[in-house]
Amino acid sequence: MSKAVYVEARPKGRPEGTAISEYVVEESGDRVLHTAATQVAAITWSKAQGYTPHIARVRHLNDKRNPAHWRAV
């Protein structure tokens, strides 16, 4: 079974409508494993490394301890 990682947009806590500068792949402890220009690139990298990437169901709901906030891709 592969380990779950989380793909999140940056900057974190950005106001709605503000541009996304990058996407990061994080472990559950918020340690950044990789940075990518697009969400697709972050997901592709995660899968190539043997991880199961998850993205937030709703962008502002991203509590990694709550599985209902995430979906595997």
Short mmCIF file of N, CA and C in Angstrom, two decimals, residues 13-40:
data_model
loop_
_atom_site.label_atom_id
_atom_site.label_comp_id
_atom_site.label_asym_id
_atom_site.label_seq_id
_atom_site.Cartn_x
_atom_site.Cartn_y
_atom_site.Cartn_z
N GLY A 13 -3.62 30.05 2.46
CA GLY A 13 -4.47 31.07 3.05
C GLY A 13 -4.68 32.29 2.16
N ARG A 14 -4.48 32.10 0.87
CA ARG A 14 -4.61 33.22 -0.06
C ARG A 14 -6.08 33.62 -0.19
N PRO A 15 -6.35 34.90 -0.41
CA PRO A 15 -7.74 35.35 -0.60
C PRO A 15 -8.34 34.75 -1.87
N GLU A 16 -9.63 34.50 -1.88
CA GLU A 16 -10.33 33.95 -3.04
C GLU A 16 -10.08 34.84 -4.25
N GLY A 17 -9.76 34.22 -5.37
CA GLY A 17 -9.50 34.97 -6.59
C GLY A 17 -8.05 35.34 -6.81
N THR A 18 -7.21 35.17 -5.79
CA THR A 18 -5.78 35.45 -5.91
C THR A 18 -5.11 34.31 -6.68
N ALA A 19 -4.15 34.64 -7.49
CA ALA A 19 -3.46 33.64 -8.31
C ALA A 19 -2.71 32.62 -7.46
N ILE A 20 -2.68 31.38 -7.94
CA ILE A 20 -1.90 30.32 -7.32
C ILE A 20 -0.49 30.40 -7.89
N SER A 21 0.51 30.41 -7.02
CA SER A 21 1.89 30.53 -7.51
C SER A 21 2.54 29.17 -7.74
N GLU A 22 2.11 28.15 -6.99
CA GLU A 22 2.69 26.82 -7.12
C GLU A 22 1.84 25.81 -6.36
N TYR A 23 2.16 24.55 -6.56
CA TYR A 23 1.52 23.46 -5.82
C TYR A 23 2.61 22.69 -5.09
N VAL A 24 2.31 22.29 -3.87
CA VAL A 24 3.28 21.51 -3.11
C VAL A 24 2.69 20.15 -2.79
N VAL A 25 3.57 19.16 -2.68
CA VAL A 25 3.20 17.82 -2.25
C VAL A 25 3.69 17.70 -0.82
N GLU A 26 2.76 17.45 0.12
CA GLU A 26 3.11 17.39 1.53
C GLU A 26 2.74 16.04 2.13
N GLU A 27 3.50 15.67 3.16
CA GLU A 27 3.12 14.53 4.00
C GLU A 27 2.10 15.03 5.02
N SER A 28 1.55 14.14 5.80
CA SER A 28 0.53 14.54 6.78
C SER A 28 1.06 15.51 7.82
N GLY A 29 2.36 15.51 8.07
CA GLY A 29 2.95 16.43 9.03
C GLY A 29 3.34 17.76 8.44
N ASP A 30 2.84 18.09 7.25
CA ASP A 30 3.11 19.35 6.55
C ASP A 30 4.53 19.48 6.03
N ARG A 31 5.29 18.38 5.97
CA ARG A 31 6.64 18.45 5.40
C ARG A 31 6.51 18.42 3.88
N VAL A 32 7.08 19.44 3.22
CA VAL A 32 7.01 19.55 1.76
C VAL A 32 8.00 18.57 1.13
N LEU A 33 7.49 17.73 0.22
CA LEU A 33 8.32 16.75 -0.48
C LEU A 33 8.71 17.24 -1.87
N HIS A 34 7.84 18.05 -2.48
CA HIS A 34 8.06 18.47 -3.87
C HIS A 34 7.24 19.72 -4.14
N THR A 35 7.72 20.56 -5.05
CA THR A 35 7.01 21.75 -5.50
C THR A 35 6.88 21.67 -7.02
N ALA A 36 5.69 22.03 -7.54
CA ALA A 36 5.44 21.97 -8.98
C ALA A 36 4.66 23.20 -9.41
N ALA A 37 4.75 23.52 -10.69
CA ALA A 37 4.05 24.68 -11.23
C ALA A 37 2.55 24.45 -11.39
N THR A 38 2.15 23.18 -11.60
CA THR A 38 0.74 22.86 -11.80
C THR A 38 0.31 21.71 -10.89
N GLN A 39 -1.00 21.62 -10.68
CA GLN A 39 -1.53 20.52 -9.87
C GLN A 39 -1.28 19.18 -10.56
N VAL A 40 -1.44 19.14 -11.88
CA VAL A 40 -1.21 17.90 -12.63
C VAL A 40 0.24 17.44 -12.47
#
